[in-house]
Coordinates of C-alpha atoms in Angstrom, one line a residue:
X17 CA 4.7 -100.7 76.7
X18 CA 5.0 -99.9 80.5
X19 CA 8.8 -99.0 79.9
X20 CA 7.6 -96.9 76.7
X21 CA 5.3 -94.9 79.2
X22 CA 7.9 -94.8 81.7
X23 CA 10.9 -93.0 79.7
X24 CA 8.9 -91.4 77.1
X25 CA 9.0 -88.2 78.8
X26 CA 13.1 -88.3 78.6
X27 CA 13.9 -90.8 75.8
X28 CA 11.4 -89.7 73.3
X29 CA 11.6 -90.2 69.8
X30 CA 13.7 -93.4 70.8
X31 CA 10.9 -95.0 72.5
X32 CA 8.5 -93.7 69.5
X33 CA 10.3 -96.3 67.2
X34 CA 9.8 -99.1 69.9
X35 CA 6.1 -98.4 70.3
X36 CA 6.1 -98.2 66.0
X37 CA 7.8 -101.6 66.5
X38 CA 5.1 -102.5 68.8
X39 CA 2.5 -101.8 66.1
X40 CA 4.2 -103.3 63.2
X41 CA 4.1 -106.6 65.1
X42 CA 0.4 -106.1 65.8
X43 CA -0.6 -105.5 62.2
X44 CA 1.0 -108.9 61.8
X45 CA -1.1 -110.3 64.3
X46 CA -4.2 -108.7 62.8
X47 CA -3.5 -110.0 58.6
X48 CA -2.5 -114.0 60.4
X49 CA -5.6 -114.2 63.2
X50 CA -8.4 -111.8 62.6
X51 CA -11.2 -113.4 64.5
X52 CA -9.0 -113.7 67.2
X53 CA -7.6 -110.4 67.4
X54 CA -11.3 -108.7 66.3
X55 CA -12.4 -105.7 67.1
X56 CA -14.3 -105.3 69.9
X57 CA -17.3 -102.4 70.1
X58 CA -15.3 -100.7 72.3
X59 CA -11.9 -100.8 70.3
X60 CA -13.8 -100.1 66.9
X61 CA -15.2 -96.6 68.6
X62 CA -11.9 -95.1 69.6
X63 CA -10.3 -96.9 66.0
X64 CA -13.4 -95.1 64.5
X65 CA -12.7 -91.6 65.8
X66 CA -9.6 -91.7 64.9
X67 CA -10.2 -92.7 61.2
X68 CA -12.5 -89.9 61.3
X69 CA -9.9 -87.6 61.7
X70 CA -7.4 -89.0 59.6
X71 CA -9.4 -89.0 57.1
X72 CA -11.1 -85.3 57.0
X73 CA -7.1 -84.6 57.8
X74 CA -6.1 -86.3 54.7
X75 CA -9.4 -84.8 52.7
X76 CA -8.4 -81.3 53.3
X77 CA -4.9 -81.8 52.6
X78 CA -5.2 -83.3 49.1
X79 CA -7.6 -80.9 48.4
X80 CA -5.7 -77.8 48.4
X81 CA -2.5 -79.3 46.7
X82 CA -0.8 -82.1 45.2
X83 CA -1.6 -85.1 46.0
X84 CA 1.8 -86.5 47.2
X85 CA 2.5 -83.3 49.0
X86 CA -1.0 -83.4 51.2
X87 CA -0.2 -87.1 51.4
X88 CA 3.5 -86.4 53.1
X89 CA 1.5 -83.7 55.8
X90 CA -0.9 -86.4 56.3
X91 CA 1.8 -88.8 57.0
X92 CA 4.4 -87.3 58.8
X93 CA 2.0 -86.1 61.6
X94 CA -0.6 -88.9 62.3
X95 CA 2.1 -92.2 62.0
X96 CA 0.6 -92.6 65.3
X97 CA -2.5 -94.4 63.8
X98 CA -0.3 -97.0 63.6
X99 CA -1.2 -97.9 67.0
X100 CA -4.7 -98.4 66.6
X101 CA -3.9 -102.2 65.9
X102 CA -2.6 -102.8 69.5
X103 CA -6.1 -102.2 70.9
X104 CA -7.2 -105.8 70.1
X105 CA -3.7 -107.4 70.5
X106 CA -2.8 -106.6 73.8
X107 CA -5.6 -108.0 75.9
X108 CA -4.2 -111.7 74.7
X109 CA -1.3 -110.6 76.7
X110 CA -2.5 -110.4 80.1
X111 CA -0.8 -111.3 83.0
X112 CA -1.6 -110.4 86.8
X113 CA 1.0 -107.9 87.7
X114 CA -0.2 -105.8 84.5
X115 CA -1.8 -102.8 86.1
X116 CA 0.8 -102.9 89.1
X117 CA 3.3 -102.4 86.1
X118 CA 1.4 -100.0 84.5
X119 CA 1.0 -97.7 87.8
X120 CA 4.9 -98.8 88.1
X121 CA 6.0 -97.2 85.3
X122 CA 3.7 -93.8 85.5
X123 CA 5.9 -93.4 88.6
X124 CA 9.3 -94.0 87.3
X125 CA 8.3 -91.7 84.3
X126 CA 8.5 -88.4 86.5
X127 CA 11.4 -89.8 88.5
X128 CA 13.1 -90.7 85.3
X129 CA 12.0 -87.1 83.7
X130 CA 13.1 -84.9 86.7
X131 CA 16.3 -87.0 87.1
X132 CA 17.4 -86.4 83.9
X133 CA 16.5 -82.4 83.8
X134 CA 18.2 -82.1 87.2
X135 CA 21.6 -83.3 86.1
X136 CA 20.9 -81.6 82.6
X137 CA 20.8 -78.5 84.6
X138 CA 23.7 -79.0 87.0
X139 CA 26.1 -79.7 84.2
X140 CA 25.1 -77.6 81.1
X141 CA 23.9 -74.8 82.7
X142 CA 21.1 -74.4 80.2
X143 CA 17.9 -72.1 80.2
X144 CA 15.3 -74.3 78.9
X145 CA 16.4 -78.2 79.5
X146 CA 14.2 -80.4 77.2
X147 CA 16.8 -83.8 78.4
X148 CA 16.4 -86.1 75.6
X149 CA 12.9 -85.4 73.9
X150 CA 14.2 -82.8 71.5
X151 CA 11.7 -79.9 72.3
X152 CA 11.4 -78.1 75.8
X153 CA 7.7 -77.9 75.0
X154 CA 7.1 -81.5 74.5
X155 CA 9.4 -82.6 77.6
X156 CA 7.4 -79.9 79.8
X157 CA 3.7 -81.8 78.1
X158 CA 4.5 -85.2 79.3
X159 CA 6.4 -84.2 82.2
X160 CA 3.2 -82.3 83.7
X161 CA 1.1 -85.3 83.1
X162 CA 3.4 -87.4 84.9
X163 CA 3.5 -85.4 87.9
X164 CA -0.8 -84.9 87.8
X165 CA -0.9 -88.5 87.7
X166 CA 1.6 -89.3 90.6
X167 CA 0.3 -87.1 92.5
X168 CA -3.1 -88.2 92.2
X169 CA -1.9 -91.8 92.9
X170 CA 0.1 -90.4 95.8
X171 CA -2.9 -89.4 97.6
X172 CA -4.9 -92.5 96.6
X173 CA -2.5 -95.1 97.5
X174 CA -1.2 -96.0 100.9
X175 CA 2.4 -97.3 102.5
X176 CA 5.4 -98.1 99.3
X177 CA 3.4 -96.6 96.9
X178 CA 2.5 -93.7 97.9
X179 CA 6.1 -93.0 98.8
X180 CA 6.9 -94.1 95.0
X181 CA 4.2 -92.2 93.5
X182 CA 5.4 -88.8 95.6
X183 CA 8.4 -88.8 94.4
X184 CA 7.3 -89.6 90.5
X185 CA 5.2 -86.1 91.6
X186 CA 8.2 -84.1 92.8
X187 CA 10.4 -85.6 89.6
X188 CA 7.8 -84.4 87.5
X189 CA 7.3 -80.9 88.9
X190 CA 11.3 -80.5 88.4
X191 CA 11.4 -81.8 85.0
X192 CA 8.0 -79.3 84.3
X193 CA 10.3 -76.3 85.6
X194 CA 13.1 -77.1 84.0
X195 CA 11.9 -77.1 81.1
X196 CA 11.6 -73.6 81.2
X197 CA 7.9 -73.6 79.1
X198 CA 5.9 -71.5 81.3
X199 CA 2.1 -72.4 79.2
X200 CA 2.6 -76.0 80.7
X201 CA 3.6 -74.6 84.3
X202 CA 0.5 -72.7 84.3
X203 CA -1.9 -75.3 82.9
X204 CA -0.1 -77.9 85.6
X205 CA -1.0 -75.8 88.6
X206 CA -5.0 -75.2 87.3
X207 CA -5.2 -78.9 86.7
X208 CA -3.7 -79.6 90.0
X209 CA -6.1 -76.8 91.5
X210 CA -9.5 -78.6 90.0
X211 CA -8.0 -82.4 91.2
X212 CA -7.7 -81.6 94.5
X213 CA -11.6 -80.9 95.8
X214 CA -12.2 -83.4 93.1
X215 CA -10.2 -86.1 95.0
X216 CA -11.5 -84.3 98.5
X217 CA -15.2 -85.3 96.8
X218 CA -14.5 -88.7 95.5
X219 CA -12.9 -89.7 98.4
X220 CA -14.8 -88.1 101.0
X221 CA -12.3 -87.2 103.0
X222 CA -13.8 -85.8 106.3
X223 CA -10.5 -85.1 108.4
X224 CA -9.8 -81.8 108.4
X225 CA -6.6 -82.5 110.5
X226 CA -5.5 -84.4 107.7
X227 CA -6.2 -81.8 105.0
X228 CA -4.5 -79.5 106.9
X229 CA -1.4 -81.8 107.6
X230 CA -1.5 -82.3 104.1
X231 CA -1.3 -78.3 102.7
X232 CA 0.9 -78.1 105.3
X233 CA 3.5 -81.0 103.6
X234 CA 2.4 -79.2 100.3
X235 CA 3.9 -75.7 101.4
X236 CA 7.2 -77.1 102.5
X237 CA 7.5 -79.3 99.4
X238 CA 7.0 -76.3 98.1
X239 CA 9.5 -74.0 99.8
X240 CA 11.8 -76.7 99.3
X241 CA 11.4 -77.1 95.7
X242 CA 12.0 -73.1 95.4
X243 CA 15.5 -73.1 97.5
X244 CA 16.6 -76.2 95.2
X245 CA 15.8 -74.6 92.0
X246 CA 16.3 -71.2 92.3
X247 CA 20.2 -71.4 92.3
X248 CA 19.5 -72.9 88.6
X249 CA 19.0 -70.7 85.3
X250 CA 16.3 -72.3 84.1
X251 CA 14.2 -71.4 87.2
X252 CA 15.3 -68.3 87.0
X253 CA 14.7 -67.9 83.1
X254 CA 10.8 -69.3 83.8
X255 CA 10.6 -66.6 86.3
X256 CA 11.8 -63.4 84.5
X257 CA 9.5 -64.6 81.3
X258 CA 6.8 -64.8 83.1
X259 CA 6.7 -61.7 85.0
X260 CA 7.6 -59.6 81.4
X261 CA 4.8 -62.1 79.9
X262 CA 2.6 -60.4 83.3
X263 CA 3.8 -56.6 82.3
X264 CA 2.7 -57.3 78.9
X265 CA -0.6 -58.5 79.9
X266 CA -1.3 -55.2 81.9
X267 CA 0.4 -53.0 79.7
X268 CA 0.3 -54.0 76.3
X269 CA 1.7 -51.1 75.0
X270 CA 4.7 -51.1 77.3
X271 CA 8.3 -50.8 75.9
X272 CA 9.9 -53.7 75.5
X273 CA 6.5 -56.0 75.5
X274 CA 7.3 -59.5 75.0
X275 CA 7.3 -60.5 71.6
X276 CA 5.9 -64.2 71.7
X277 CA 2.8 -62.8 73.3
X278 CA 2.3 -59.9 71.0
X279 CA 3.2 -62.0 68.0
X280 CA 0.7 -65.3 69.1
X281 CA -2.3 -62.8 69.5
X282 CA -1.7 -61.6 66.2
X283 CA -1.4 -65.1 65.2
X284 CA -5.2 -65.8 66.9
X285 CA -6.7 -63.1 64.9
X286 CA -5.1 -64.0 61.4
X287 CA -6.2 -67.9 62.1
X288 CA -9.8 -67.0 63.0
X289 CA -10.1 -64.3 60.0
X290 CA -9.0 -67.4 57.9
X291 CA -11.0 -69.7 59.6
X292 CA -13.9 -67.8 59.1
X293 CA -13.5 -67.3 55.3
X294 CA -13.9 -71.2 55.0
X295 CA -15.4 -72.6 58.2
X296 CA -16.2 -76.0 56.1
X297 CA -14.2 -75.9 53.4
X298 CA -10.8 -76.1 55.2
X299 CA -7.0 -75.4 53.7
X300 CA -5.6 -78.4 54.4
X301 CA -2.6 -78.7 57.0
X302 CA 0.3 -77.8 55.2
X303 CA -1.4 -73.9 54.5
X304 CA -2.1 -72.9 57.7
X305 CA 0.4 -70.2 57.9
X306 CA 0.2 -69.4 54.5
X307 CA -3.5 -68.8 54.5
X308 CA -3.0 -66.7 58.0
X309 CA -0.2 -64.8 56.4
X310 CA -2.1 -63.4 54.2
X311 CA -4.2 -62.2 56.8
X312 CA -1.9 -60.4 58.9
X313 CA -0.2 -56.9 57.5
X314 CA 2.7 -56.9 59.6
X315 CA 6.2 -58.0 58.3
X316 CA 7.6 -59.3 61.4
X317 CA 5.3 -62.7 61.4
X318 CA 6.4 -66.2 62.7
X319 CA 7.0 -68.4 59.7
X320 CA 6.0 -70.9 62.2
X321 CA 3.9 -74.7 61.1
X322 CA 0.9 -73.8 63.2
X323 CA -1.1 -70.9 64.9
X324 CA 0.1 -72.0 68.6
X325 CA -3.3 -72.8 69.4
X326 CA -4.0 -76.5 68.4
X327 CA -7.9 -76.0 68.3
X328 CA -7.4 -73.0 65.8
X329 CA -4.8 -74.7 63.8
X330 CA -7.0 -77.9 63.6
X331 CA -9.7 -75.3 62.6
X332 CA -8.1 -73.4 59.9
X333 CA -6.8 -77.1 58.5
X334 CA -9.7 -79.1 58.5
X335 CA -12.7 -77.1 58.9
X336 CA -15.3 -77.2 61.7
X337 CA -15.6 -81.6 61.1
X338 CA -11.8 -81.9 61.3
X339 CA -12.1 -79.6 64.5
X340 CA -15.1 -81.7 66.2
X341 CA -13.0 -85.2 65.0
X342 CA -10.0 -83.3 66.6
X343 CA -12.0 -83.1 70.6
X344 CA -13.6 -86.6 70.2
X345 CA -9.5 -87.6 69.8
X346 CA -8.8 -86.0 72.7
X347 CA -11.9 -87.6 74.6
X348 CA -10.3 -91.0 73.6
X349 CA -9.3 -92.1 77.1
X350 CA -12.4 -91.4 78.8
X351 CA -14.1 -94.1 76.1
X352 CA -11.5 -96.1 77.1
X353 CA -12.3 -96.6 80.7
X354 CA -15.6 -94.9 80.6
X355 CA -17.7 -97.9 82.6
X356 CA -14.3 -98.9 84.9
X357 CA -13.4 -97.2 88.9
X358 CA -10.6 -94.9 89.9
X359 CA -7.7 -94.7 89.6
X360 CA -7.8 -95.8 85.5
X361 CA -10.9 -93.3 85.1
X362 CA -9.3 -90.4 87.1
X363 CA -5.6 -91.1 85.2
X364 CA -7.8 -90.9 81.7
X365 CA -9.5 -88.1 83.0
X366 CA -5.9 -86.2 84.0
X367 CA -4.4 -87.2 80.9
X368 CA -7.4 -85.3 78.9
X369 CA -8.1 -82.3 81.0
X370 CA -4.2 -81.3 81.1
X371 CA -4.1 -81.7 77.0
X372 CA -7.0 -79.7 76.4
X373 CA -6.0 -76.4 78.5
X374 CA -2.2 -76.9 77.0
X375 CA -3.5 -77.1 73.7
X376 CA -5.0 -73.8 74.1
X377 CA -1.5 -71.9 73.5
X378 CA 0.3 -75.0 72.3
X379 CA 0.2 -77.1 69.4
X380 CA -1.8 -80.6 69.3
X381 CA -0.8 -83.3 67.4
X382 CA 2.1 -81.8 65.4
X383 CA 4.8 -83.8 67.1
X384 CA 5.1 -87.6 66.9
X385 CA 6.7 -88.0 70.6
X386 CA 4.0 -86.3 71.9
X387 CA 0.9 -88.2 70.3
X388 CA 2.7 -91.3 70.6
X389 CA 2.6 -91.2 74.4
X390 CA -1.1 -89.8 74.3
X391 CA -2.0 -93.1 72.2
X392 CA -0.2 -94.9 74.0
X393 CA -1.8 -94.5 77.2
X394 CA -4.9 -95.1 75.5
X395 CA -3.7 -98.2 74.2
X396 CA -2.9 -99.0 77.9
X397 CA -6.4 -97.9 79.4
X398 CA -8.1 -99.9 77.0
X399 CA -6.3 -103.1 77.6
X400 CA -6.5 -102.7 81.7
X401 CA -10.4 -102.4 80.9
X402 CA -10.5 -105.4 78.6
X403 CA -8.5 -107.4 81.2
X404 CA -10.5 -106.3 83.9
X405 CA -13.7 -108.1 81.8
X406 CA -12.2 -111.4 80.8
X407 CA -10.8 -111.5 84.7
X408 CA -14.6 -111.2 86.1
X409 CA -15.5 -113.9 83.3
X410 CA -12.6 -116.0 84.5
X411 CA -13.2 -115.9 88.1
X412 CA -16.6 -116.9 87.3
X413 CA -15.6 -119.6 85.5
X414 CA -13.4 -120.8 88.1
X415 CA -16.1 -120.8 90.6
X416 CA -18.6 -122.8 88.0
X417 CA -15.7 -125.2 87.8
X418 CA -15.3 -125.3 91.8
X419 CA -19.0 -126.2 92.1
X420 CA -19.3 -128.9 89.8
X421 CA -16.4 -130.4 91.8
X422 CA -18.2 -130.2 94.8
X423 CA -21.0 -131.7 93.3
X424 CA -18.8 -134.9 91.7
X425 CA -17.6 -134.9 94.8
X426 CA -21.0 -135.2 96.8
X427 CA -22.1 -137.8 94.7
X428 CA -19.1 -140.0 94.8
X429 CA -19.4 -139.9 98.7
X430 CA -23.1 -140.4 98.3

């Protein structure tokens, strides 16, 4: 699991078969022991929610065509659920070093993920580097939450790790720019913008000094990062996009406007015109774009599989229900760790803030790598938090045990 996180970013689809692997075992587990691998309240609420959404999913789709057709749409997006049966498997697999492995392998994630889009760069020259994970978009998602997180941890941690998680950061910022996805760049430095009074607040950090020192480090990183990448064409492909995506913005009507923007706002309005023909009576995923087609009159529109908005897609598929099931999804990691300290509650809370904003011009769950390494962080939250209980009823135990030795002992000597 901690190697899954750690090259998921790069490796992808690879590791998605492992983790499925993973699961298959699990379900074993489950059909052999059931009262030992139960469900436990926790587990069956994040199970629950996302049986909720399969199902109103799955409702929607067989309702507005065949059934093995709505089945296959179903299916091909939300194998993830085969996860689900890991929640109550992997707490009887605790050891001592898990979390340190855990945190471990969120660092070599972005070291791995930058690594990988550095060299891609330097020896193919391309403008959008997506290494191994088959999609630019996806590589930039998981790449931006690997570089949140370590930088979080950076500033939390103190001597080797901090050292470790900065550069996980650093790899992770390079992979995110690399990528050339600019959505995800944007989204990364808002996120990164709200974490840092949060941390200031959490951690009460009083020094002045050492938040300047500390923007000071940030601009040089900075300054570096720019003379290392801007040699490359992927940097410099993020950078000319952006500013036509800016002249766009303030002139819409400007020669030459960038298509993708033009073309998604068109895409907004024929997914809430649709959406709002049957706000509970959905189309069912596979007619998304067929049902906003028919809403827009120009004949230049993106046969694409979604409205590049994940909330509207999720809208126009499964109605307002499938929508609401949708954000309690996405909430997931928070129930995970929702009664447990930092850092697990501020990594959950990362990993769900960043997902939300990039789902806003992105796509949700419509890509198996992607939701695999969502779950699976979930998966991994709600293990550390199980641990963490059965080690306070263990060390309890153990001191139980230590007194009543005493006491044999007393009374022998008595």
């Amino acid at each position: 699991m901690a190697a899954t996180v750690a090259l998921m970013p790069t490796f992808g689809s690879v590791f998605s078969f492992v983790l499925g692997g993973g699961a298959l075992i699990a379900w074993i587990y489950l059909l052999l022991d059931p009262k030992t691998f139960a469900f436990k309240s926790g587990e069956k609420l994040i199970a629950l929610t996302f049986l909720i959404y399969l199902g109103l999913t799955f409702l929607f789709a067989v309702a507005n065509v065949e059934f093995l057709d709505g089945l296959r749409a179903v299916v091909t997006n939300l194998g993830f659920l085969l996860l689900l049966p890991l929640l109550p498997v992997l707490r009887h697999f605790y050891r001592p070093y898990w979390d340190r492995w855990f945190l471990t392998s969120i660092a070599a994630g972005g070291m791995v993920s930058g690594l990988a889009g550095a060299l891609l760069a330097t020896y193919s020259g391309t403008a959008r580097i997506e290494a191994f994970a088959g999609n630019s978009l996806v590589y930039a998602y998981m790449a931006g939450i690997s570089a949140l997180m370590n930088g979080w941890l950076a500033a939390s941690t103190t001597g080797r790790s901090r050292l470790l998680h900065a550069a996980g950061s650093l790899g992770g910022i390079v992979a995110l720019v690399l990528s050339g996805s600019r959505a995800p760049v944007a989204f990364f430095l808002i996120v990164a913008a709200v974490c840092v009074p949060v941390w200031i607040y959490v951690n009460r950090v009083l020094n002045w000094r050492r938040l300047l020192f500390g923007l000071y480090i940030a601009v040089v990183a900075l300054a570096g990062l720019y003379q290392l990448l801007s040699t490359t064409r992927a940097f410099r492909g993020v950078f000319y996009r952006s500013q036509a995506l800016f002249d766009t913005l303030l002139h819409p009507d400007i020669a030459g406007a960038e298509l993708g923007f033009t073309s998604r706002v068109e895409m907004l309005r024929a997914g809430f015109a649709a959406f709002l023909d049957h706000p509970l009576f959905a189309y069912g995923r596979q007619n998304v774009m067929s049902v906003a087609n028919a809403q827009y009159a120009s004949d230049g529109f993106f046969h694409y599989t979604h409205l590049h908005n994940a909330y509207l897609t999720e809208a126009v598929a499964s109605g307002a229900l499938g929508l609401l099931a949708f954000c309690l999804v996405l909430w997931s990691p928070i129930m995970a760790v929702r009664a447990k300290p930092a850092p697990w509650l501020a990594l959950a809370a990362i990993l769900v803030g960043y997902t939300f904003i990039y789902n806003m011009t992105n796509i949700g769950f419509y890509h198996d790598i992607k939701v695999f390494y969502y779950c699976a962080f979930i998966v991994l939250l709600n293990s550390i938090s199980a641990e963490r209980e059965r080690v306070d009823v263990s060390a309890s135990a153990v001191a139980d045990y230590k007194a009543y030795i005493l006491r044999q002992t007393a009374w022998k000597t008595h």
